[in-house]
Amino acid sequence: MLTITQALVDQIVAHARKDHPDEACGVVAGPAGSDRPERFIPMLNAAMSPTFYEFDSGDLLKLYREMDDRDEEPVVVYHSHTATEAYPSRTDISYANEPGAHYVLVSTADTDGLGEFQFRSYRIVEGEVTEEEVRVVEAY
C-alpha cells in the first residue's frame, strides 16, 4: 500500500494538469528504507510527448547523486497518461527499474466517467504489475 500526503497528491496532479497535453513525470524521494514519500521532484519530460515520457539522462544522474547525498531513495516514480486510463503501458513496464518504488499514474483523461483524473499506484517488479491501495493522509 502507498501511504501519501494529500499535499503530495495535489502536487502530482497539478503537475500532470500543467503539462497536459504532454505527459508529466517526476519522483517523490524519501528517506532510504522508510517507504515514506516526502520530497516532491517534478522532472522535465525530455520526450515532450502526449504518449510517452522520458527522464532527461543528465537530470536523472543529478537527481540520483542528490538523493544519494541526502540518504534518500525514489519512493514514488510518477507520470501521467493524457488520453488513456492510469494503467502502465508495455513501455512503462519495460522502463520500470526501481523494484522498491511505487509507480503512480495519473490520467488527465476522463476515461471512467468519475472525474477529470485518476490517481493509481502500482508495484512493477520484473515485468509483473500489481495495483496497490492508495491511502491519502494529512500528515505522517
PDB file of C-alpha atoms in Angstrom:
ATOM      1  CA  MET A   1       0.000   0.000   0.000  1.00  0.00           C
ATOM      2  CA  LEU A   2       1.133   3.515  -0.803  1.00  0.00           C
ATOM      3  CA  THR A   3       0.624   5.998   2.028  1.00  0.00           C
ATOM      4  CA  ILE A   4       0.997   9.550   0.762  1.00  0.00           C
ATOM      5  CA  THR A   5       0.013  13.005   1.970  1.00  0.00           C
ATOM      6  CA  GLN A   6      -2.790  14.986   0.382  1.00  0.00           C
ATOM      7  CA  ALA A   7      -0.278  17.773  -0.302  1.00  0.00           C
ATOM      8  CA  LEU A   8       1.897  15.422  -2.411  1.00  0.00           C
ATOM      9  CA  VAL A   9      -1.142  14.065  -4.280  1.00  0.00           C
ATOM     10  CA  ASP A  10      -2.168  17.655  -5.037  1.00  0.00           C
ATOM     11  CA  GLN A  11       1.351  18.500  -6.316  1.00  0.00           C
ATOM     12  CA  ILE A  12       1.486  15.435  -8.575  1.00  0.00           C
ATOM     13  CA  VAL A  13      -1.996  16.118 -10.004  1.00  0.00           C
ATOM     14  CA  ALA A  14      -1.182  19.819 -10.507  1.00  0.00           C
ATOM     15  CA  HIS A  15       1.994  18.868 -12.416  1.00  0.00           C
ATOM     16  CA  ALA A  16       0.026  16.454 -14.622  1.00  0.00           C
ATOM     17  CA  ARG A  17      -2.574  19.105 -15.383  1.00  0.00           C
ATOM     18  CA  LYS A  18       0.072  21.779 -16.050  1.00  0.00           C
ATOM     19  CA  ASP A  19       1.996  19.642 -18.576  1.00  0.00           C
ATOM     20  CA  HIS A  20      -1.153  18.345 -20.336  1.00  0.00           C
ATOM     21  CA  PRO A  21      -1.396  17.539 -23.241  1.00  0.00           C
ATOM     22  CA  ASP A  22       2.149  16.180 -22.787  1.00  0.00           C
ATOM     23  CA  GLU A  23       2.852  13.511 -20.195  1.00  0.00           C
ATOM     24  CA  ALA A  24       4.280  14.812 -16.923  1.00  0.00           C
ATOM     25  CA  CYS A  25       6.839  12.856 -14.913  1.00  0.00           C
ATOM     26  CA  GLY A  26       8.758  13.062 -11.688  1.00  0.00           C
ATOM     27  CA  VAL A  27       9.862  11.474  -8.446  1.00  0.00           C
ATOM     28  CA  VAL A  28       8.924  11.751  -4.796  1.00  0.00           C
ATOM     29  CA  ALA A  29      12.000  10.950  -2.726  1.00  0.00           C
ATOM     30  CA  GLY A  30      12.032   9.793   0.856  1.00  0.00           C
ATOM     31  CA  PRO A  31      14.496   8.648   3.496  1.00  0.00           C
ATOM     32  CA  ALA A  32      16.234   5.451   2.413  1.00  0.00           C
ATOM     33  CA  GLY A  33      14.403   2.383   3.725  1.00  0.00           C
ATOM     34  CA  SER A  34      11.393   4.339   5.008  1.00  0.00           C
ATOM     35  CA  ASP A  35       8.840   3.813   2.182  1.00  0.00           C
ATOM     36  CA  ARG A  36       7.701   7.360   3.076  1.00  0.00           C
ATOM     37  CA  PRO A  37       7.383   9.803   0.158  1.00  0.00           C
ATOM     38  CA  GLU A  38       8.410  13.281   1.285  1.00  0.00           C
ATOM     39  CA  ARG A  39      10.250  15.419  -1.277  1.00  0.00           C
ATOM     40  CA  PHE A  40       8.387  16.250  -4.499  1.00  0.00           C
ATOM     41  CA  ILE A  41      10.708  16.489  -7.512  1.00  0.00           C
ATOM     42  CA  PRO A  42       8.960  17.338 -10.788  1.00  0.00           C
ATOM     43  CA  MET A  43      11.077  16.415 -13.793  1.00  0.00           C
ATOM     44  CA  LEU A  44      11.099  17.527 -17.394  1.00  0.00           C
ATOM     45  CA  ASN A  45       9.651  15.070 -19.885  1.00  0.00           C
ATOM     46  CA  ALA A  46      12.570  15.055 -22.324  1.00  0.00           C
ATOM     47  CA  ALA A  47      10.322  13.382 -24.929  1.00  0.00           C
ATOM     48  CA  MET A  48       7.815  16.263 -24.739  1.00  0.00           C
ATOM     49  CA  SER A  49       5.167  13.805 -25.918  1.00  0.00           C
ATOM     50  CA  PRO A  50       1.488  13.198 -25.173  1.00  0.00           C
ATOM     51  CA  THR A  51       2.052   9.430 -25.392  1.00  0.00           C
ATOM     52  CA  PHE A  52       5.494   8.807 -23.883  1.00  0.00           C
ATOM     53  CA  TYR A  53       7.687  10.110 -21.092  1.00  0.00           C
ATOM     54  CA  GLU A  54      11.425  10.039 -20.700  1.00  0.00           C
ATOM     55  CA  PHE A  55      13.588  11.473 -17.957  1.00  0.00           C
ATOM     56  CA  ASP A  56      16.477  13.566 -19.247  1.00  0.00           C
ATOM     57  CA  SER A  57      19.577  11.432 -18.584  1.00  0.00           C
ATOM     58  CA  GLY A  58      21.581  14.367 -17.209  1.00  0.00           C
ATOM     59  CA  ASP A  59      18.754  15.441 -14.901  1.00  0.00           C
ATOM     60  CA  LEU A  60      18.293  11.858 -13.739  1.00  0.00           C
ATOM     61  CA  LEU A  61      22.006  11.443 -12.951  1.00  0.00           C
ATOM     62  CA  LYS A  62      21.952  14.711 -10.997  1.00  0.00           C
ATOM     63  CA  LEU A  63      18.838  13.579  -9.102  1.00  0.00           C
ATOM     64  CA  TYR A  64      20.355  10.219  -8.115  1.00  0.00           C
ATOM     65  CA  ARG A  65      23.547  11.911  -6.898  1.00  0.00           C
ATOM     66  CA  GLU A  66      21.469  14.372  -4.873  1.00  0.00           C
ATOM     67  CA  MET A  67      19.339  11.584  -3.367  1.00  0.00           C
ATOM     68  CA  ASP A  68      22.498   9.638  -2.526  1.00  0.00           C
ATOM     69  CA  ASP A  69      23.993  12.696  -0.768  1.00  0.00           C
ATOM     70  CA  ARG A  70      20.760  13.123   1.229  1.00  0.00           C
ATOM     71  CA  ASP A  71      20.411   9.385   2.051  1.00  0.00           C
ATOM     72  CA  GLU A  72      17.173   9.255   0.060  1.00  0.00           C
ATOM     73  CA  GLU A  73      15.674   6.916  -2.495  1.00  0.00           C
ATOM     74  CA  PRO A  74      12.883   7.226  -5.073  1.00  0.00           C
ATOM     75  CA  VAL A  75       9.788   6.151  -3.128  1.00  0.00           C
ATOM     76  CA  VAL A  76       7.363   7.205  -5.877  1.00  0.00           C
ATOM     77  CA  VAL A  77       8.033   7.420  -9.610  1.00  0.00           C
ATOM     78  CA  TYR A  78       5.100   9.128 -11.266  1.00  0.00           C
ATOM     79  CA  HIS A  79       3.892  10.097 -14.693  1.00  0.00           C
ATOM     80  CA  SER A  80       0.655  10.962 -16.414  1.00  0.00           C
ATOM     81  CA  HIS A  81      -1.366   9.467 -19.211  1.00  0.00           C
ATOM     82  CA  THR A  82      -3.166  12.111 -21.209  1.00  0.00           C
ATOM     83  CA  ALA A  83      -5.653  10.061 -23.228  1.00  0.00           C
ATOM     84  CA  THR A  84      -5.811   6.653 -21.558  1.00  0.00           C
ATOM     85  CA  GLU A  85      -6.537   5.217 -18.146  1.00  0.00           C
ATOM     86  CA  ALA A  86      -3.976   5.298 -15.352  1.00  0.00           C
ATOM     87  CA  TYR A  87      -2.542   1.844 -16.038  1.00  0.00           C
ATOM     88  CA  PRO A  88       1.077   1.083 -17.018  1.00  0.00           C
ATOM     89  CA  SER A  89       1.704   0.610 -20.733  1.00  0.00           C
ATOM     90  CA  ARG A  90       4.079  -2.021 -22.074  1.00  0.00           C
ATOM     91  CA  THR A  91       6.696   0.731 -22.429  1.00  0.00           C
ATOM     92  CA  ASP A  92       6.137   1.870 -18.833  1.00  0.00           C
ATOM     93  CA  ILE A  93       6.607  -1.696 -17.628  1.00  0.00           C
ATOM     94  CA  SER A  94       9.800  -2.178 -19.651  1.00  0.00           C
ATOM     95  CA  TYR A  95      11.328   1.012 -18.184  1.00  0.00           C
ATOM     96  CA  ALA A  96      10.347   0.276 -14.566  1.00  0.00           C
ATOM     97  CA  ASN A  97      13.748  -0.320 -12.975  1.00  0.00           C
ATOM     98  CA  GLU A  98      13.081   0.563  -9.322  1.00  0.00           C
ATOM     99  CA  PRO A  99      11.577  -2.591  -7.773  1.00  0.00           C
ATOM    100  CA  GLY A 100      11.093  -0.880  -4.407  1.00  0.00           C
ATOM    101  CA  ALA A 101       9.262   2.136  -5.812  1.00  0.00           C
ATOM    102  CA  HIS A 102       5.566   2.845  -6.073  1.00  0.00           C
ATOM    103  CA  TYR A 103       4.715   3.671  -9.689  1.00  0.00           C
ATOM    104  CA  VAL A 104       1.966   6.295  -9.628  1.00  0.00           C
ATOM    105  CA  LEU A 105      -0.022   7.045 -12.745  1.00  0.00           C
ATOM    106  CA  VAL A 106      -2.336   9.999 -13.091  1.00  0.00           C
ATOM    107  CA  SER A 107      -4.725  10.111 -16.005  1.00  0.00           C
ATOM    108  CA  THR A 108      -5.743  13.554 -17.179  1.00  0.00           C
ATOM    109  CA  ALA A 109      -8.314  11.966 -19.491  1.00  0.00           C
ATOM    110  CA  ASP A 110     -11.800  11.288 -18.200  1.00  0.00           C
ATOM    111  CA  THR A 111     -11.771   7.607 -19.123  1.00  0.00           C
ATOM    112  CA  ASP A 112     -14.067   6.295 -16.405  1.00  0.00           C
ATOM    113  CA  GLY A 113     -16.701   8.999 -16.009  1.00  0.00           C
ATOM    114  CA  LEU A 114     -15.569   9.559 -12.413  1.00  0.00           C
ATOM    115  CA  GLY A 115     -13.971  12.939 -13.000  1.00  0.00           C
ATOM    116  CA  GLU A 116     -11.119  14.542 -14.805  1.00  0.00           C
ATOM    117  CA  PHE A 117      -8.328  12.405 -13.400  1.00  0.00           C
ATOM    118  CA  GLN A 118      -7.415   9.058 -11.890  1.00  0.00           C
ATOM    119  CA  PHE A 119      -4.640   8.593  -9.316  1.00  0.00           C
ATOM    120  CA  ARG A 120      -3.477   4.972  -9.074  1.00  0.00           C
ATOM    121  CA  SER A 121      -0.387   3.210  -7.765  1.00  0.00           C
ATOM    122  CA  TYR A 122       1.377   0.020  -8.826  1.00  0.00           C
ATOM    123  CA  ARG A 123       4.339  -2.116  -7.954  1.00  0.00           C
ATOM    124  CA  ILE A 124       6.228  -3.239 -11.036  1.00  0.00           C
ATOM    125  CA  VAL A 125       8.775  -5.981 -10.411  1.00  0.00           C
ATOM    126  CA  GLU A 126      10.396  -7.988 -13.200  1.00  0.00           C
ATOM    127  CA  GLY A 127       7.628  -7.039 -15.612  1.00  0.00           C
ATOM    128  CA  GLU A 128       4.790  -8.007 -13.267  1.00  0.00           C
ATOM    129  CA  VAL A 129       2.288  -5.246 -12.468  1.00  0.00           C
ATOM    130  CA  THR A 130       0.330  -5.261  -9.212  1.00  0.00           C
ATOM    131  CA  GLU A 131      -2.090  -2.460  -8.379  1.00  0.00           C
ATOM    132  CA  GLU A 132      -1.996  -1.382  -4.758  1.00  0.00           C
ATOM    133  CA  GLU A 133      -4.238   0.593  -2.460  1.00  0.00           C
ATOM    134  CA  VAL A 134      -3.511   4.313  -2.043  1.00  0.00           C
ATOM    135  CA  ARG A 135      -4.078   5.749   1.431  1.00  0.00           C
ATOM    136  CA  VAL A 136      -4.095   9.561   1.454  1.00  0.00           C
ATOM    137  CA  VAL A 137      -3.304  11.184   4.816  1.00  0.00           C
ATOM    138  CA  GLU A 138      -2.978  14.759   6.028  1.00  0.00           C
ATOM    139  CA  ALA A 139       0.448  14.101   7.625  1.00  0.00           C
ATOM    140  CA  TYR A 140       2.717  11.227   8.618  1.00  0.00           C
TER     141      TYR A 140
END
